[in-house]
Amino acid sequence: MLPYYFILNVPEDATDEEIRNSYLRLVKQYTPEKDPVRFQQVTEAYEALQNRRRRILGKIFGGLSIKEPEDGLLTLAASRRPVRRPVNLKTLFDAENED
Amino acid sequence: MAAKKKKRKEKGTYKQFENLSFDQVIQKVEDALSAENPRDALYILKFATKKFGESAAVRSLFFRAYLLREKQLRAKSLHDEADAVRELANRFLPEFDQMPEAVLIDYMSNASGKKAVEAYAGYLKNGARSPKIEQTLAHLMFKGRDWKAVDILEADHPLRQEAGPVQRAAALMNEAAWEQALDALNPISRTSPYASIRVFCRAMASFFKGDDKTAARALEMIPSDFPLSRTIGNLKRILHECTPEDEKRAAMEAVGFLWDGPVNLQRDIQDLIECIDKKRFKQAVQRVQAVASGFNPSEPLRVTTFITECLWRFSATGRLEDYDFQKMAQSLLPKKIIDPMFIKIRLASSIKPFSSAGLYISELDKEFPDPEERKIAHALTLLHTAIFLSAQDGRMQFRVERPLIEKYRDQLGIRSDTYEGALLDMVRYSIRIDPGNRNAYEFLAALPRNSREDKKKVESGLSVMLKEFPDDPFPCLELASLFYQSNAFRKAENILEEAMKRAPHDARVLDRHVLSLLISSEINIRREKYHLAERDLDRAASFENKKMEPFVLEKKLLFDLKKSANQLEPDDPDMKKQRSLFGKRRTPVTLIMETLAEHPLYGRLKVLSLLLLDIHGKKLPRKTALLKSVDTLLDKELKAGVRTLGSSEIFQLLAPLGKEYEPLFESLYPAPLLIERSKALLNVLNTEDALRLYERILIPSLYKVIVKDLRSRAKKASEKDRRLLDFFRVTVDHLSGKKEDSDLFYEVIDEVEEGPALEALRALSRRLARHATGRLRMALEEFDFEILDEPMGFPGLPFDLDLEDLLPRMEGLMEDMEDAESDDERLFEALEVLSKIGMTETDAFKEELGFVIEEAEDWVDSLEIRGYPNHLIKQMRNMLFTTDPDAKREMKMIGRVLEQTGTQSKLSREAQVLLYGKARKK
């Protein structure tokens, strides 16, 4: 369940509305044409989180309910897309000169 | 020796130049420089100086060779050596205006900004500007930020004129304000020496903005000698759509500073899994911590908890030992998280499901402070537990946990004394707390309800749903079924009317409505109220429901046949004929044929088979004659057309009817009647459909036919199908009591290697288990047929021994184990360590090992299971493992110690089964 919160970028106590808004924003950003994989992840996450009962059930069992733990962990890894960090020119030059 | 060799080489090399002219020697130097071999070039140049003296051409070549060598040394990061070589190069420094463009660029590339601009100013004396050199200078300015150096150039020179905006932009880039920097670079034209800096700035601004297409396009336009070429190369690889995923990841790692947190979590997770598999638990703990803090630096504990929960699954599937998991969990999480997690683990793994649920619910306020959420969590926990128990048949658990159920009575809502009643109580309580959960009602409707009291419970639950879901026909349909079961036909019809109002176009509602009309007509026929029956049948027909059409037709036919049979005069000499309204005589055969004339073969066969089934189960006037008529027609149709039907159509004909048709037919199995009339039906079925069908119609009256068909199919079947057919046949032989031991099962299984084929057999075995009872059922469920070979009777053991009889003994053992736990555990741990490091030959070890074996045998004695069959001991072991994880851990530890020391064969059969789940051969 936790990976879904990361995918939708919402806190675990998010309301239905917050979840929906985040979902709508993300499907606009990652359209099926632009990024089909992310689009699928976002849709799956929304389906899992849109229902309050499912969210509570997820909170109860968390990772314990995952049948294939390896897949669960890899989903966790895939849920977080690295966020770009705008670095300055000096950092770029320093990194360039590093061996 | 090396010096001698060098000398010899030098001597030999000089020899080859001795006869060359000056031009030829110069050409050799040029060749060496082109081949990027400055050392050879310098060597030849030294020879040329000796032989021909130092000329301008030679000096120029010396300069180039030293520059090339300097470049090579800098590429190897040998900067001191490179500086020394630069000194040597400067000795041969030619006039800049005499220098070729490429050489000047080489000279500039490692010079300071000031020196480079001075050199270009000298170069300009020959009058021609060089865009290439100016670009190199622009790059140098950008890299060294020595902006004042360009002041020596003419005031209108672009390098000087446009330096201002670039300088301002560079300052903004240094504050990571890439967008503003790009704005500042607006005055820079495409032909400016600084153009590549503007393009670079656009690439970075777009990249950070997430506009990858623009970024990729801009990156492609940056020249290869741009100062940040390594970063640019990696960015190109990351943004290029065709870059393979692993190369992309490697590139991301190389420029990891461009992202927040770790860029390759997948690899980190794979490393973690590898650590678990290789039992490197300390490293695994470190990996989890690293991943969690990289993932979510502000709240790593959330991620750590999730990963730990996932790791529990590894232990649940045997990939990680319980003990190791617990140790890892304790290293990773604080106590305040571990304790509730272990309660949840008990709940998720359904160890003592009733009491685990009760315990968890009693602690819910800690995890769910919001009362509304807590209610839902409570209801969901109850529903989850009930669903699990129902799937596992938790009767035994119910009996084992009775005292604890009492303790958590309020949390669980259980009031009933029976297992079925307890499940219904839990689900009803779940509905009462959270009436908006549709799943709870669906599950409630699917639960068995045999007693009047249980039916009332289901009815009250579904009545709540009627109010909670005013547009949903589901509660109406389920209530209708319930009312039919209770023979409350009027109530059933009324509730179906309600369903029609709620969802007039829902196929399920329409089907059920037609069915209810048929049931009503059936009752009216029985009561001989033919006008009412006719009205019901007409209404049922008016729906024109495709799925129900054969049933409507069949009932209509039966109605006509029965009505006309009743209308015949009792003294009619020809009982085979009937009189129509117009006085024309119509036989039942004619009547049926006329009714079915318009229908295709499959439809006719379906109706005839239903008619046959119906007549067979009913008391009817002239039943024999009617049966004969239907038989005649069915025979005719089957003979004429069976080959024209497809396998799936035959499957549909022979498959049993659904439970909802119970009020209409005495038996739901048309297969025995049809197969009896035409064995050819089975020949049309393909093997897949045949196996599917036989699983559904595996009733004693068909055993013989099924076995025969399976045998004949196996002769022609593929290897894969043959095993399934043989396994099925052997199972039927056992079901019929023809065979009892395991030999035939193992004949089939031994032919199959581990893999999908064996999995298919296992799955079939589990599916067939529901048709069996006793040991055969257990053997099929567990896919362990040795159970069949165990002797049936034991001295002093009642034949119908229930596992419940063993429970008090088991509880006693568990208490004993708890008392002795700490000492024994230390002993077992010590033995395990000693056996792992190979110190098993000491007397002390052997003595302690003897105690361990005695301990295991004591357990067997205290349980009084000596002489019991393996399957009962195994069942008891499973029970012990699910109810007491500590006992499981201790037994597994002992098992491992004995296994590692090769002493498990010293155990009795009973102790082996208790420790390992099966007896190992001595």
Tab-separated table of C-alpha atoms in Angstrom, chain A residues 1-3 5-6 10-12 52-54 56-57 59-70 72-93 95-99, chain B residues 77 142-143 173-174 176 178 200 207-208 210 212 227-231 252 257-260 265-266 269 273 295 302 306-307 309-310 312-314 319 344-345 347 360 367-368 370 372-373 376-377 380 384 434 436-437:
chain	number	residue	atom	x	y	z
A	1	MET	CA	0.000	0.000	0.000
A	2	LEU	CA	2.828	2.414	0.842
A	3	PRO	CA	4.160	2.445	-2.747
A	5	TYR	CA	1.012	6.705	-1.669
A	6	PHE	CA	4.460	7.421	-3.086
A	10	VAL	CA	0.018	12.007	-1.151
A	11	PRO	CA	0.370	11.481	2.609
A	12	GLU	CA	-1.115	8.387	4.219
A	52	ARG	CA	-11.476	4.525	2.137
A	53	ARG	CA	-12.024	0.934	3.236
A	54	ARG	CA	-9.207	-0.287	1.053
A	56	ILE	CA	-7.781	1.265	6.014
A	57	LEU	CA	-7.278	-2.380	5.109
A	59	LYS	CA	-3.038	0.377	6.821
A	60	ILE	CA	-3.905	-2.708	8.843
A	61	PHE	CA	-1.911	-5.205	6.845
A	62	GLY	CA	0.602	-3.058	4.916
A	63	GLY	CA	3.323	-5.196	3.397
A	64	LEU	CA	1.998	-8.278	5.196
A	65	SER	CA	-0.754	-8.643	2.623
A	66	ILE	CA	1.640	-8.801	-0.313
A	67	LYS	CA	1.702	-12.331	-1.666
A	68	GLU	CA	4.910	-11.950	-3.683
A	69	PRO	CA	7.291	-10.031	-1.437
A	70	GLU	CA	9.922	-9.626	-4.133
A	72	GLY	CA	6.234	-5.817	-3.494
A	73	LEU	CA	9.723	-4.550	-2.828
A	74	LEU	CA	10.391	-3.867	-6.484
A	75	THR	CA	7.081	-2.002	-6.719
A	76	LEU	CA	8.240	0.071	-3.792
A	77	ALA	CA	11.459	0.836	-5.665
A	78	ALA	CA	9.570	1.710	-8.833
A	79	SER	CA	7.092	3.880	-6.971
A	80	ARG	CA	9.608	6.601	-6.353
A	81	ARG	CA	10.838	8.273	-9.458
A	82	PRO	CA	14.021	10.166	-8.682
A	83	VAL	CA	13.217	13.874	-8.420
A	84	ARG	CA	15.546	16.151	-10.327
A	85	ARG	CA	17.543	18.490	-8.173
A	86	PRO	CA	18.515	21.748	-9.880
A	87	VAL	CA	22.213	21.998	-9.098
A	88	ASN	CA	24.440	24.977	-9.780
A	89	LEU	CA	27.178	25.360	-12.331
A	90	LYS	CA	29.943	24.860	-9.793
A	91	THR	CA	28.553	21.432	-8.839
A	92	LEU	CA	28.540	20.476	-12.497
A	93	PHE	CA	32.163	21.529	-12.973
A	95	ALA	CA	31.589	16.599	-10.785
A	96	GLU	CA	33.145	16.855	-14.234
A	97	ASN	CA	36.611	17.159	-12.763
A	98	GLU	CA	36.117	14.248	-10.375
A	99	ASP	CA	37.748	11.026	-11.468
B	77	SER	CA	45.435	13.219	-14.544
B	142	PHE	CA	32.919	30.009	-19.193
B	143	LYS	CA	35.035	27.412	-17.457
B	173	MET	CA	23.693	29.444	-13.257
B	174	ASN	CA	25.869	29.356	-10.193
B	176	ALA	CA	20.994	27.160	-9.991
B	178	TRP	CA	18.718	28.200	-14.904
B	200	PHE	CA	23.720	24.352	-22.787
B	207	PHE	CA	15.962	19.182	-18.022
B	208	PHE	CA	15.241	20.549	-14.556
B	210	GLY	CA	11.053	18.089	-16.942
B	212	ASP	CA	12.984	16.211	-21.753
B	227	PRO	CA	33.806	21.879	-20.965
B	228	LEU	CA	31.074	19.676	-19.390
B	229	SER	CA	31.211	16.968	-22.040
B	230	ARG	CA	31.015	14.030	-19.589
B	231	THR	CA	27.852	15.263	-17.910
B	252	MET	CA	21.909	8.145	-13.946
B	257	PHE	CA	24.045	14.527	-8.077
B	258	LEU	CA	21.293	15.697	-10.433
B	259	TRP	CA	18.668	13.811	-8.386
B	260	ASP	CA	17.430	13.855	-4.837
B	265	LEU	CA	16.544	1.775	-5.893
B	266	GLN	CA	15.730	-1.328	-7.918
B	269	ILE	CA	16.364	-3.805	-3.522
B	273	ILE	CA	17.074	-9.766	-1.673
B	295	PHE	CA	13.830	6.713	-0.125
B	302	ARG	CA	7.627	4.152	7.350
B	306	PHE	CA	6.954	-1.661	4.983
B	307	ILE	CA	10.118	-3.489	3.906
B	309	GLU	CA	6.528	-6.471	6.559
B	310	CYS	CA	7.477	-7.633	3.072
B	312	TRP	CA	7.932	-11.427	6.781
B	313	ARG	CA	6.486	-12.931	3.620
B	314	PHE	CA	9.933	-14.364	2.910
B	319	ARG	CA	12.868	-18.299	2.243
B	344	LYS	CA	-0.731	-8.137	12.843
B	345	ILE	CA	1.507	-10.967	11.681
B	347	LEU	CA	-3.631	-11.938	12.239
B	360	TYR	CA	-5.844	-6.793	17.469
B	367	GLU	CA	-3.362	2.685	15.484
B	368	PHE	CA	-6.659	4.352	14.622
B	370	ASP	CA	-10.097	8.569	14.662
B	372	GLU	CA	-14.798	6.628	12.390
B	373	GLU	CA	-11.685	4.959	10.963
B	376	ILE	CA	-14.162	0.566	9.758
B	377	ALA	CA	-10.912	-1.092	10.816
B	380	LEU	CA	-12.726	-5.075	8.237
B	384	HIS	CA	-11.070	-10.639	7.039
B	434	ASP	CA	-19.874	-0.558	9.064
B	436	GLY	CA	-21.678	0.563	3.964
B	437	ASN	CA	-19.346	-2.325	3.094
